CSV table of C-alpha atoms in Angstrom, one decimal:
chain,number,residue,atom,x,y,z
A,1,UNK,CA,22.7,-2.3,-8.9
A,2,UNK,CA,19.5,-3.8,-10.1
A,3,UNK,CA,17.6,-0.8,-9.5
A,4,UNK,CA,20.1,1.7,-11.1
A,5,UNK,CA,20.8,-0.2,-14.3
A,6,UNK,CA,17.0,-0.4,-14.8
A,7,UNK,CA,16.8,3.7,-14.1
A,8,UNK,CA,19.4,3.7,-17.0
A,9,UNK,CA,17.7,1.6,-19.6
A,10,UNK,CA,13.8,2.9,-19.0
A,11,UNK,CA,13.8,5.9,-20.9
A,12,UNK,CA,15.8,4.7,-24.0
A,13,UNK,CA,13.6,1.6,-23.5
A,14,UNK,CA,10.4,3.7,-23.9
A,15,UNK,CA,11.6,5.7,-26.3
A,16,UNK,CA,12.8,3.5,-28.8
A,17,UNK,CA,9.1,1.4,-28.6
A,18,UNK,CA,7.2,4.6,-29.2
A,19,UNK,CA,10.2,5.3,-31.6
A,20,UNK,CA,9.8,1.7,-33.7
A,21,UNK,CA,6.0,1.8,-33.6
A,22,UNK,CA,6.1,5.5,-35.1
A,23,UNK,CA,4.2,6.7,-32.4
A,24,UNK,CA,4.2,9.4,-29.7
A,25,UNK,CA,2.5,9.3,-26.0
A,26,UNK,CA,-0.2,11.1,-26.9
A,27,UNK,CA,-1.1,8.5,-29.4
A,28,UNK,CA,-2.0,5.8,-26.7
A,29,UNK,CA,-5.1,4.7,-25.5
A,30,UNK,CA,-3.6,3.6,-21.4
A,31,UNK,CA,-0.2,3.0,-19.9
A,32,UNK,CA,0.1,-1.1,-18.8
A,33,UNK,CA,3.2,-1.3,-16.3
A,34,UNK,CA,3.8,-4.4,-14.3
A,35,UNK,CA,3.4,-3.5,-10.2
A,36,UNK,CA,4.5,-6.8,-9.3
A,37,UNK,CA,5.8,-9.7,-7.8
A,38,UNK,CA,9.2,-8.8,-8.7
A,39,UNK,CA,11.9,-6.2,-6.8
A,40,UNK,CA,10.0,-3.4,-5.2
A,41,UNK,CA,13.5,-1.3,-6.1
A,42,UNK,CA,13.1,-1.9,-9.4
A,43,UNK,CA,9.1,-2.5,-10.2
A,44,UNK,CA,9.1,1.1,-8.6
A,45,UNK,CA,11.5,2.4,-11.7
A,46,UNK,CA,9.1,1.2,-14.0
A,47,UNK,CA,5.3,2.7,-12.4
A,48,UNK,CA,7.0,5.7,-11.8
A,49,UNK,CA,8.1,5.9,-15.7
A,50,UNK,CA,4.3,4.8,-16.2
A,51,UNK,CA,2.6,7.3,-14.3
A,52,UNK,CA,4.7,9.6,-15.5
A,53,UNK,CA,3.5,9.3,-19.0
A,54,UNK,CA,0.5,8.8,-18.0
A,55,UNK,CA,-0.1,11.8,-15.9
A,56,UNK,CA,1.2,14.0,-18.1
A,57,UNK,CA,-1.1,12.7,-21.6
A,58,UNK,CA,-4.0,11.9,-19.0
A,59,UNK,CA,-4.1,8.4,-19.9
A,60,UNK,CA,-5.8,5.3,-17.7
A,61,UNK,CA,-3.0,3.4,-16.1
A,62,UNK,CA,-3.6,-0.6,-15.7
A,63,UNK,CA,-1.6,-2.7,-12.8
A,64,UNK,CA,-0.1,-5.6,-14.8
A,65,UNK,CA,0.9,-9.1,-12.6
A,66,UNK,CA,3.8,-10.5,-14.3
A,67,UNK,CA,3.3,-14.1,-14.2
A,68,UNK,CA,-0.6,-13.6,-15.9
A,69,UNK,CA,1.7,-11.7,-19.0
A,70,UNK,CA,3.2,-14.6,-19.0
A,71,UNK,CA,0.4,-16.7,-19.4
A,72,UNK,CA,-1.7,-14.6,-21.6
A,73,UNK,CA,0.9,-13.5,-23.9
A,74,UNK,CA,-0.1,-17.2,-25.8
A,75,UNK,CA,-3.8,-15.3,-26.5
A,76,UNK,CA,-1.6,-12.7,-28.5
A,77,UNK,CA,0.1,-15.5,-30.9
A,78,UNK,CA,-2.9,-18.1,-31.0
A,79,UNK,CA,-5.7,-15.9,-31.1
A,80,UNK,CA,-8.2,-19.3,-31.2
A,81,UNK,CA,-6.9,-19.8,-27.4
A,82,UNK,CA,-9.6,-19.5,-25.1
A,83,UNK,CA,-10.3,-20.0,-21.3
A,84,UNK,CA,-9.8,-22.3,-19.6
A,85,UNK,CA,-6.5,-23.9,-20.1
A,86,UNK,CA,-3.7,-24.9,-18.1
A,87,UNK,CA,-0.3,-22.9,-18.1
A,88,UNK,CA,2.8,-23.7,-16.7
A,89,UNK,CA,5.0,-20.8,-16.2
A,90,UNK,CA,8.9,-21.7,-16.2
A,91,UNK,CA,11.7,-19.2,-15.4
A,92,UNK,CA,14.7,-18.5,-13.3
A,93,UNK,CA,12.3,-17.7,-10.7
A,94,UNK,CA,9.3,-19.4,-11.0
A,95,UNK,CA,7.6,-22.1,-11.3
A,96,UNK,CA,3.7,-22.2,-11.5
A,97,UNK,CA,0.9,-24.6,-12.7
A,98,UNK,CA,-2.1,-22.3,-12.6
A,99,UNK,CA,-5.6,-23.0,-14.4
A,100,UNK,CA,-6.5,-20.3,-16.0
A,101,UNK,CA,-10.6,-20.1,-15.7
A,102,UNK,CA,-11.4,-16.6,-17.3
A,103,UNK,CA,-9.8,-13.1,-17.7
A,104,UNK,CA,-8.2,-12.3,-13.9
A,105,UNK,CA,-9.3,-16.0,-12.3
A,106,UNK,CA,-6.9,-18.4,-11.7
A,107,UNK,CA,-6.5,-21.6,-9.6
A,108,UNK,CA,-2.7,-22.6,-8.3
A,109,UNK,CA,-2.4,-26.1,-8.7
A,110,UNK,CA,1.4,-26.2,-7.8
A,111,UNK,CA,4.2,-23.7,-7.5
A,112,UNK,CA,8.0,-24.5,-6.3
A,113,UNK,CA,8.5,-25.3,-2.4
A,114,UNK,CA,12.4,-24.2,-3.2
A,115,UNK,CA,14.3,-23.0,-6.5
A,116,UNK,CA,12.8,-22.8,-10.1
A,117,UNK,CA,13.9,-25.1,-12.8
A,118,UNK,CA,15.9,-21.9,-14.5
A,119,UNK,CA,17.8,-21.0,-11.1
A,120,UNK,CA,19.1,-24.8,-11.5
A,121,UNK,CA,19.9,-24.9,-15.0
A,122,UNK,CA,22.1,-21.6,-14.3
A,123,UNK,CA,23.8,-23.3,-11.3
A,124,UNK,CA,24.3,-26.7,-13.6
A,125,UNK,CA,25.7,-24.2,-16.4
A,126,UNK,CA,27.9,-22.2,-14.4
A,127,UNK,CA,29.1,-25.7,-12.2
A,128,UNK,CA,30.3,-27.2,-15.7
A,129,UNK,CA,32.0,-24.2,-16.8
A,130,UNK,CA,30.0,-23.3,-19.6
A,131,UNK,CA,29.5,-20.2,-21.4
A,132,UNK,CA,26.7,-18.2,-19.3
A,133,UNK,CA,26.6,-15.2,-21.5
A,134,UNK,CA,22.9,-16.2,-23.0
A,135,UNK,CA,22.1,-18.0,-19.6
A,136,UNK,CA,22.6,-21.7,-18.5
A,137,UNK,CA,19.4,-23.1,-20.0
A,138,UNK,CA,20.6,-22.9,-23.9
A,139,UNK,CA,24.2,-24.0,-22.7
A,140,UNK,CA,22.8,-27.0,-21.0
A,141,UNK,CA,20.5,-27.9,-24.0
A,142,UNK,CA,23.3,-27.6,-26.2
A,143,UNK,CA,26.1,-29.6,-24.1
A,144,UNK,CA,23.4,-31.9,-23.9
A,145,UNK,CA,23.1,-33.4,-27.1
A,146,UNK,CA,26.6,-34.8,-26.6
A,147,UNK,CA,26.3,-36.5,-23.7
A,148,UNK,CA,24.1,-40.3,-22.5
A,149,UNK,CA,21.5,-39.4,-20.5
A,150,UNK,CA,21.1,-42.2,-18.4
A,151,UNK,CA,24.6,-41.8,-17.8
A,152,UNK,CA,24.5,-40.2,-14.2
A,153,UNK,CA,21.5,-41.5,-12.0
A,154,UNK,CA,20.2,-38.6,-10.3
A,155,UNK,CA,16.4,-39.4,-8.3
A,156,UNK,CA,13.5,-37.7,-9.7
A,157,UNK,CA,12.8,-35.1,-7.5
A,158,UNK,CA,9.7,-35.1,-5.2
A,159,UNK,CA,8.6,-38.7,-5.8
A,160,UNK,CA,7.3,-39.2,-2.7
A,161,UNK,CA,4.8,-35.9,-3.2
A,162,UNK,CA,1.4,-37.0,-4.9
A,163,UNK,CA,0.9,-33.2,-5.5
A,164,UNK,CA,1.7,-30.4,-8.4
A,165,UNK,CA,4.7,-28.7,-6.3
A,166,UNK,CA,8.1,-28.3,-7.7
A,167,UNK,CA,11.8,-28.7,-6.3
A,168,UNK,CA,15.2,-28.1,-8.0
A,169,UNK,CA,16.6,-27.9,-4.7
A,170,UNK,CA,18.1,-31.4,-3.9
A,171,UNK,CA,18.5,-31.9,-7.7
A,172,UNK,CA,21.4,-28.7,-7.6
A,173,UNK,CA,22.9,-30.7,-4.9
A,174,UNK,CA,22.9,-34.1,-6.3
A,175,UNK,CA,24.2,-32.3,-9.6
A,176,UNK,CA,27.5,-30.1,-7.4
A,177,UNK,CA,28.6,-33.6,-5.9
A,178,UNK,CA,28.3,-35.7,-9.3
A,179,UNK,CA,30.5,-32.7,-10.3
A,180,UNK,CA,33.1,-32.9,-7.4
A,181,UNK,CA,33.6,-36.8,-7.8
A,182,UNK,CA,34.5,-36.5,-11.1
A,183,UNK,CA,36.9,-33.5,-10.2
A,184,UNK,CA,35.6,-31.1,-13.0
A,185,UNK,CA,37.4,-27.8,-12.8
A,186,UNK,CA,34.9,-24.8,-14.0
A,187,UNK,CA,37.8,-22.5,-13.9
A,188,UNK,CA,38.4,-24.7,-17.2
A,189,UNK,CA,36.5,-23.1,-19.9
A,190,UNK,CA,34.6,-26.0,-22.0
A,191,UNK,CA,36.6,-24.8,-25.0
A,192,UNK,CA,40.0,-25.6,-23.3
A,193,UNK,CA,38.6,-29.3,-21.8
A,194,UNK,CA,40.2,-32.3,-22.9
A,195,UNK,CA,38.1,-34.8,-25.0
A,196,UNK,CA,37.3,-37.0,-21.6
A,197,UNK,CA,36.3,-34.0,-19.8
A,198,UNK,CA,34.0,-32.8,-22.6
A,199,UNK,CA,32.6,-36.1,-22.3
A,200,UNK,CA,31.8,-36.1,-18.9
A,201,UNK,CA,30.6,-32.6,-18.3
A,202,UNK,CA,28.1,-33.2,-21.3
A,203,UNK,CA,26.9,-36.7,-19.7
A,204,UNK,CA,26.3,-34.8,-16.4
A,205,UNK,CA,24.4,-31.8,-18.7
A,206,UNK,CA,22.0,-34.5,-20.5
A,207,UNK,CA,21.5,-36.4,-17.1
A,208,UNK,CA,20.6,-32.8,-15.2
A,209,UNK,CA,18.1,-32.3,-18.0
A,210,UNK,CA,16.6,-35.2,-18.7
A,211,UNK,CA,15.9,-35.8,-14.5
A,212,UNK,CA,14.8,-31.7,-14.3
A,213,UNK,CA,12.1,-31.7,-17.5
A,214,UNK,CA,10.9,-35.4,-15.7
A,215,UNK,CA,9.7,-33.7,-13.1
A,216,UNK,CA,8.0,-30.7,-15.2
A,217,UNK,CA,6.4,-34.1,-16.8
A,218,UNK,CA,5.3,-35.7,-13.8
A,219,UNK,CA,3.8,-32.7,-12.6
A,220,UNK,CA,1.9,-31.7,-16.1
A,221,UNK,CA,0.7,-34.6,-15.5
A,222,UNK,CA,-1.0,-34.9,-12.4
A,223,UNK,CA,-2.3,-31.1,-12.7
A,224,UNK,CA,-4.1,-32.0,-15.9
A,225,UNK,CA,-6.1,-34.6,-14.2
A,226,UNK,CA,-6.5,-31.7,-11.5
A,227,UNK,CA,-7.7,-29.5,-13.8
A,228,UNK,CA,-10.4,-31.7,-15.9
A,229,UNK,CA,-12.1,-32.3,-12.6
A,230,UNK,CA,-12.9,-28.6,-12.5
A,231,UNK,CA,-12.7,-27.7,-16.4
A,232,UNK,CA,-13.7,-30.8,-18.7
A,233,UNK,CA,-13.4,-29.1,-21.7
A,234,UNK,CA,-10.0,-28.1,-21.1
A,235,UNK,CA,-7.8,-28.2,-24.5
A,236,UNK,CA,-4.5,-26.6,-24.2
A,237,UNK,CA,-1.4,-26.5,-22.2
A,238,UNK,CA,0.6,-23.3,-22.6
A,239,UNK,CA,3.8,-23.1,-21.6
A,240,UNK,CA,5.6,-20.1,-21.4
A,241,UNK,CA,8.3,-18.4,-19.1
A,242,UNK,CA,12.2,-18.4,-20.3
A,243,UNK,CA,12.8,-22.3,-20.1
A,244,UNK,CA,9.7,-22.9,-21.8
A,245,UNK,CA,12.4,-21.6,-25.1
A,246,UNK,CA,14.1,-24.9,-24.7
A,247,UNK,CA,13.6,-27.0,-27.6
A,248,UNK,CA,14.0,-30.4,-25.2
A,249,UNK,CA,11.1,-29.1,-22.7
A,250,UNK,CA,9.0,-28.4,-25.2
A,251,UNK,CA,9.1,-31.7,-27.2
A,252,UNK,CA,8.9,-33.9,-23.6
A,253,UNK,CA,5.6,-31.7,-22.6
A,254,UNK,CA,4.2,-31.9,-26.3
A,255,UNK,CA,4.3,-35.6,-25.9
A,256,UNK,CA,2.2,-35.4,-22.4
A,257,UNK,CA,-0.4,-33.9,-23.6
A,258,UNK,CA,-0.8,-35.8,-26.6
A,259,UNK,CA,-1.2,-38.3,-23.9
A,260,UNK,CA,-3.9,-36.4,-22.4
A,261,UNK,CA,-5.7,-35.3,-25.8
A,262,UNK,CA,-4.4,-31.8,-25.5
A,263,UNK,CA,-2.8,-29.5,-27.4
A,264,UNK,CA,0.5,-27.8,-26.4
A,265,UNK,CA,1.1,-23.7,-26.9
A,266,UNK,CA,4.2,-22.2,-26.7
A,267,UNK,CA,4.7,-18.4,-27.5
A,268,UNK,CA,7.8,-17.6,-29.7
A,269,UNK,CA,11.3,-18.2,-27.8
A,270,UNK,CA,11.4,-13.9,-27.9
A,271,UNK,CA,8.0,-13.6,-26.2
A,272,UNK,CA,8.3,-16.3,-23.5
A,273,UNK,CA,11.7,-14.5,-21.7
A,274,UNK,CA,10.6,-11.5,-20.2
A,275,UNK,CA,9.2,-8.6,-22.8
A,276,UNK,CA,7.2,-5.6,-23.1
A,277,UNK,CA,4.4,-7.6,-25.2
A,278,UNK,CA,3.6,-9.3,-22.4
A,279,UNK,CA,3.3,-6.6,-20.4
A,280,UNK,CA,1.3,-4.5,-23.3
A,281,UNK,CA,-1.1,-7.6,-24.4
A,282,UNK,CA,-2.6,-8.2,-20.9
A,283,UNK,CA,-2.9,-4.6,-20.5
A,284,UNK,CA,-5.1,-4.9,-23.8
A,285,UNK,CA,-7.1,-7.6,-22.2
A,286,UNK,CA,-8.1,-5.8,-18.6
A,287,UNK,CA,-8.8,-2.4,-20.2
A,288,UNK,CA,-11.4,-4.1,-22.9
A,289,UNK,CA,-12.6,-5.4,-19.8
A,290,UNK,CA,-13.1,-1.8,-18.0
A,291,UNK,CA,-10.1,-3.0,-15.3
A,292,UNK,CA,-7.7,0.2,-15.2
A,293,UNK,CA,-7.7,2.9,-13.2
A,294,UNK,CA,-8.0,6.6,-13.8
A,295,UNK,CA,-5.0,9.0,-14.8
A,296,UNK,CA,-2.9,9.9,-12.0
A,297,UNK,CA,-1.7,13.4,-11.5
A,298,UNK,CA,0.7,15.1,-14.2
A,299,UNK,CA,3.0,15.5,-11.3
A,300,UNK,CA,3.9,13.8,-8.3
A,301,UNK,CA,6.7,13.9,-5.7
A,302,UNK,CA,10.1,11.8,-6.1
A,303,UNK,CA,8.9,10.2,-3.2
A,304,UNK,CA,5.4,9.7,-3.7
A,305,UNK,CA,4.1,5.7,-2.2
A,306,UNK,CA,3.2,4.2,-5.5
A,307,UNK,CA,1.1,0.6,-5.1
A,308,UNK,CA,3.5,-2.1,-5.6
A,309,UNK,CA,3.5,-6.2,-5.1
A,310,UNK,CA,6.8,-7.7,-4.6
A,311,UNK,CA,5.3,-10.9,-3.2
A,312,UNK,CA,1.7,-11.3,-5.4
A,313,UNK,CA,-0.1,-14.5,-6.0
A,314,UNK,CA,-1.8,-15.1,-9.3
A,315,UNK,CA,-4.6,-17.3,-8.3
A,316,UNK,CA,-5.9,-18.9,-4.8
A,317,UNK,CA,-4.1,-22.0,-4.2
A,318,UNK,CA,-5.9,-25.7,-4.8
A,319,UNK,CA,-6.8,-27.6,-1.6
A,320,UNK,CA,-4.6,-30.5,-3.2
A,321,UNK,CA,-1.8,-28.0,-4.5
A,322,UNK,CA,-1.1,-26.6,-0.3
A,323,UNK,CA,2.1,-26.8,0.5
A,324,UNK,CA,2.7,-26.7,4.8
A,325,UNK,CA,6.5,-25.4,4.4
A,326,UNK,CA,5.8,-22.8,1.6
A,327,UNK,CA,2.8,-21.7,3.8
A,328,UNK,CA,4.8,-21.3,6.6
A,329,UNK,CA,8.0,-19.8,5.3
A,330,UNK,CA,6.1,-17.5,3.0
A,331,UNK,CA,4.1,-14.0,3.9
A,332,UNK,CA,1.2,-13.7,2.1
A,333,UNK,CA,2.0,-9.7,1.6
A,334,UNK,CA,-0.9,-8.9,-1.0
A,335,UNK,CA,-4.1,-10.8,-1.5
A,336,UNK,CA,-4.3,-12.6,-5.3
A,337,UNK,CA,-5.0,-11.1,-8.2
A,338,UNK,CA,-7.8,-13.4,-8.2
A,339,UNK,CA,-9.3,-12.5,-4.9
A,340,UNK,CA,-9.2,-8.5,-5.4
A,341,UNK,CA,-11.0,-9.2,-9.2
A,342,UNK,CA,-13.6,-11.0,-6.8
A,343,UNK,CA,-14.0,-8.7,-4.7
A,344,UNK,CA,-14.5,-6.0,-7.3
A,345,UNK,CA,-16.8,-7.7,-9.5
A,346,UNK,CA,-19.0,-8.7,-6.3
A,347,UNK,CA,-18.8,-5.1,-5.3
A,348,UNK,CA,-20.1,-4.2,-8.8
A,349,UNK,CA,-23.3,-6.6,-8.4
């Protein structure tokens, strides 16, 4: 389904952007497509559409990793920011502390051993019966501001851990059973609750979220020290991803670095859910750097092998940040990106 509603929209998609920036294909300089990680089903939609294009105006073609858009789409809107700085990259499906060194090198400080801070604001959302239609981080935020946050004492996750790893996991269950206890129904929409329920629903929604951005804190915290061992004169923190739209994360993680001396950067709420800027900008950024590869042919078969990276580390992992479960429950399909720009710059000296 994935894969057929993304067929359906590509086309339009592309059209309407060369459409809007009164442009034609010709009129390009290279084709930036994202190869991965993501859904092989449905990061192959998009490199064929790419190629495509590409093959037929002969223009270079550059491999974009979709966590580094996310991180480098901040370069775009603050065009002062320069390496190194820290990012932390928050969505429905990831989260990642990485230190960004230079163009292509990056260090993982911490990533999540379970579910990503998004996946468990959905589940929270969609528990408490609230409108999911813009997704269960602005519903939370919102239902939030009604209720006490120190109302429901749900443990900080990962205490024990003296690392930069993430888990959402045990909070989602702490969250289902404070939910069952209190015997909220989320077949009742929040628009039909009575005036206790409301209540309650919004004290568990302000307890979720205060206990969820603590641990994005906690972790902020430790990586910075992490990071100003290796990079002293590190001055920002970007954060970026879909959660990183939430006005709450934002002013918990502005006041952390201010701790720290830093300075916080957030791209605009429409460039930190997934876009085509992203994917565009850090295009811009390897090709002034020579990284794309040649024009493929003007035609290929329906089912030519096209190079995708469904699972596809940004950076090579910190001897601190290692996680032994992730490690073990996780193959390594690709080397980082960080590894093969090694490689190839080695291979160039």
């Amino acid at each position: 389904m994935a894969e057929a509603a993304h067929a359906e929209a590509i086309d339009p998609v592309v059209e309407k952007a060369l459409s809007e920036a009164n442009l034609t294909a010709r009129d390009l300089s290279a084709v930036a497509v994202t190869i991965g990680p993501g859904l092989s089903l449905c990061l192959r939609v998009g490199v064929r559409k790419a190629r495509n294009i590409a093959g037929l105006f002969s223009k270079p073609i550059v491999g974009v990793h979709h966590m580094e858009a996310h991180a480098l789409v901040a370069r775009l809107v603050q065009q002062d920011l320069q390496f190194p700085f820290l990012a932390l990259l928050i969505s429905g499906g990831h989260n990642l502390l990485i230190l960004a060194q230079s163009l292509g090198q990056y260090v993982q400080l911490g990533t999540t051993i379970d579910d990503a801070i998004g996946e468990a604001y959905d589940k929270t959302a969609k528990w408490l019966g609230l409108d999911m239609r813009r997704s269960g981080g602005p519903a939370i935020e919102q239902l939030a501001l009604e209720g006490d946050a120190e109302s429901v004492k749900f443990s900080t996750p990962m205490k024990q851990h003296k690392d930069c790893n993430f888990s959402y996991a045990g909070l989602k269950t702490q969250v289902r059973l404070a939910i069952e206890s209190r015997k909220i129904n989320a077949q009742i929409p929040l628009s039909s609750a009575t005036t206790q329920d409301r209540s309650e629903r919004a004290d568990i929604a302000a307890s979720f979220q205060r206990v969820a951005v603590l641990h994005l804190e906690e972790r902020c915290e430790r990586a910075i020290d992490w990071a100003m061992e290796m990079e002293p004169s590190l001055k920002y923190l970007v954060v970026s991803g879909g959660v990183a739209s939430n006005k709450y994360v934002r002013s918990r993680l502005d006041q952390v670095v201010k701790r720290k001396s830093l300075e916080l950067v957030c791209p605009p709420a429409s460039l930190c859910t997934d876009n085509g800027v992203m994917i565009a900008w850090t295009g811009i950024e390897h090709f002034r750097m020579g990284r794309f590869d040649p024009p493929p042919p003007a035609e290929e078969p329906d089912d030519a092998m096209y190079d995708l990276r469904p699972r596809w580390p940004l950076g090579e992992e910190h001897v601190k940040g290692r996680s032994e479960a992730r490690s073990l429950r996780t193959a390594r399909i690709h080397p980082s990106l960080t590894s093969i720009i090694q490689e190839s710059l080695q291979k160039q000296s």
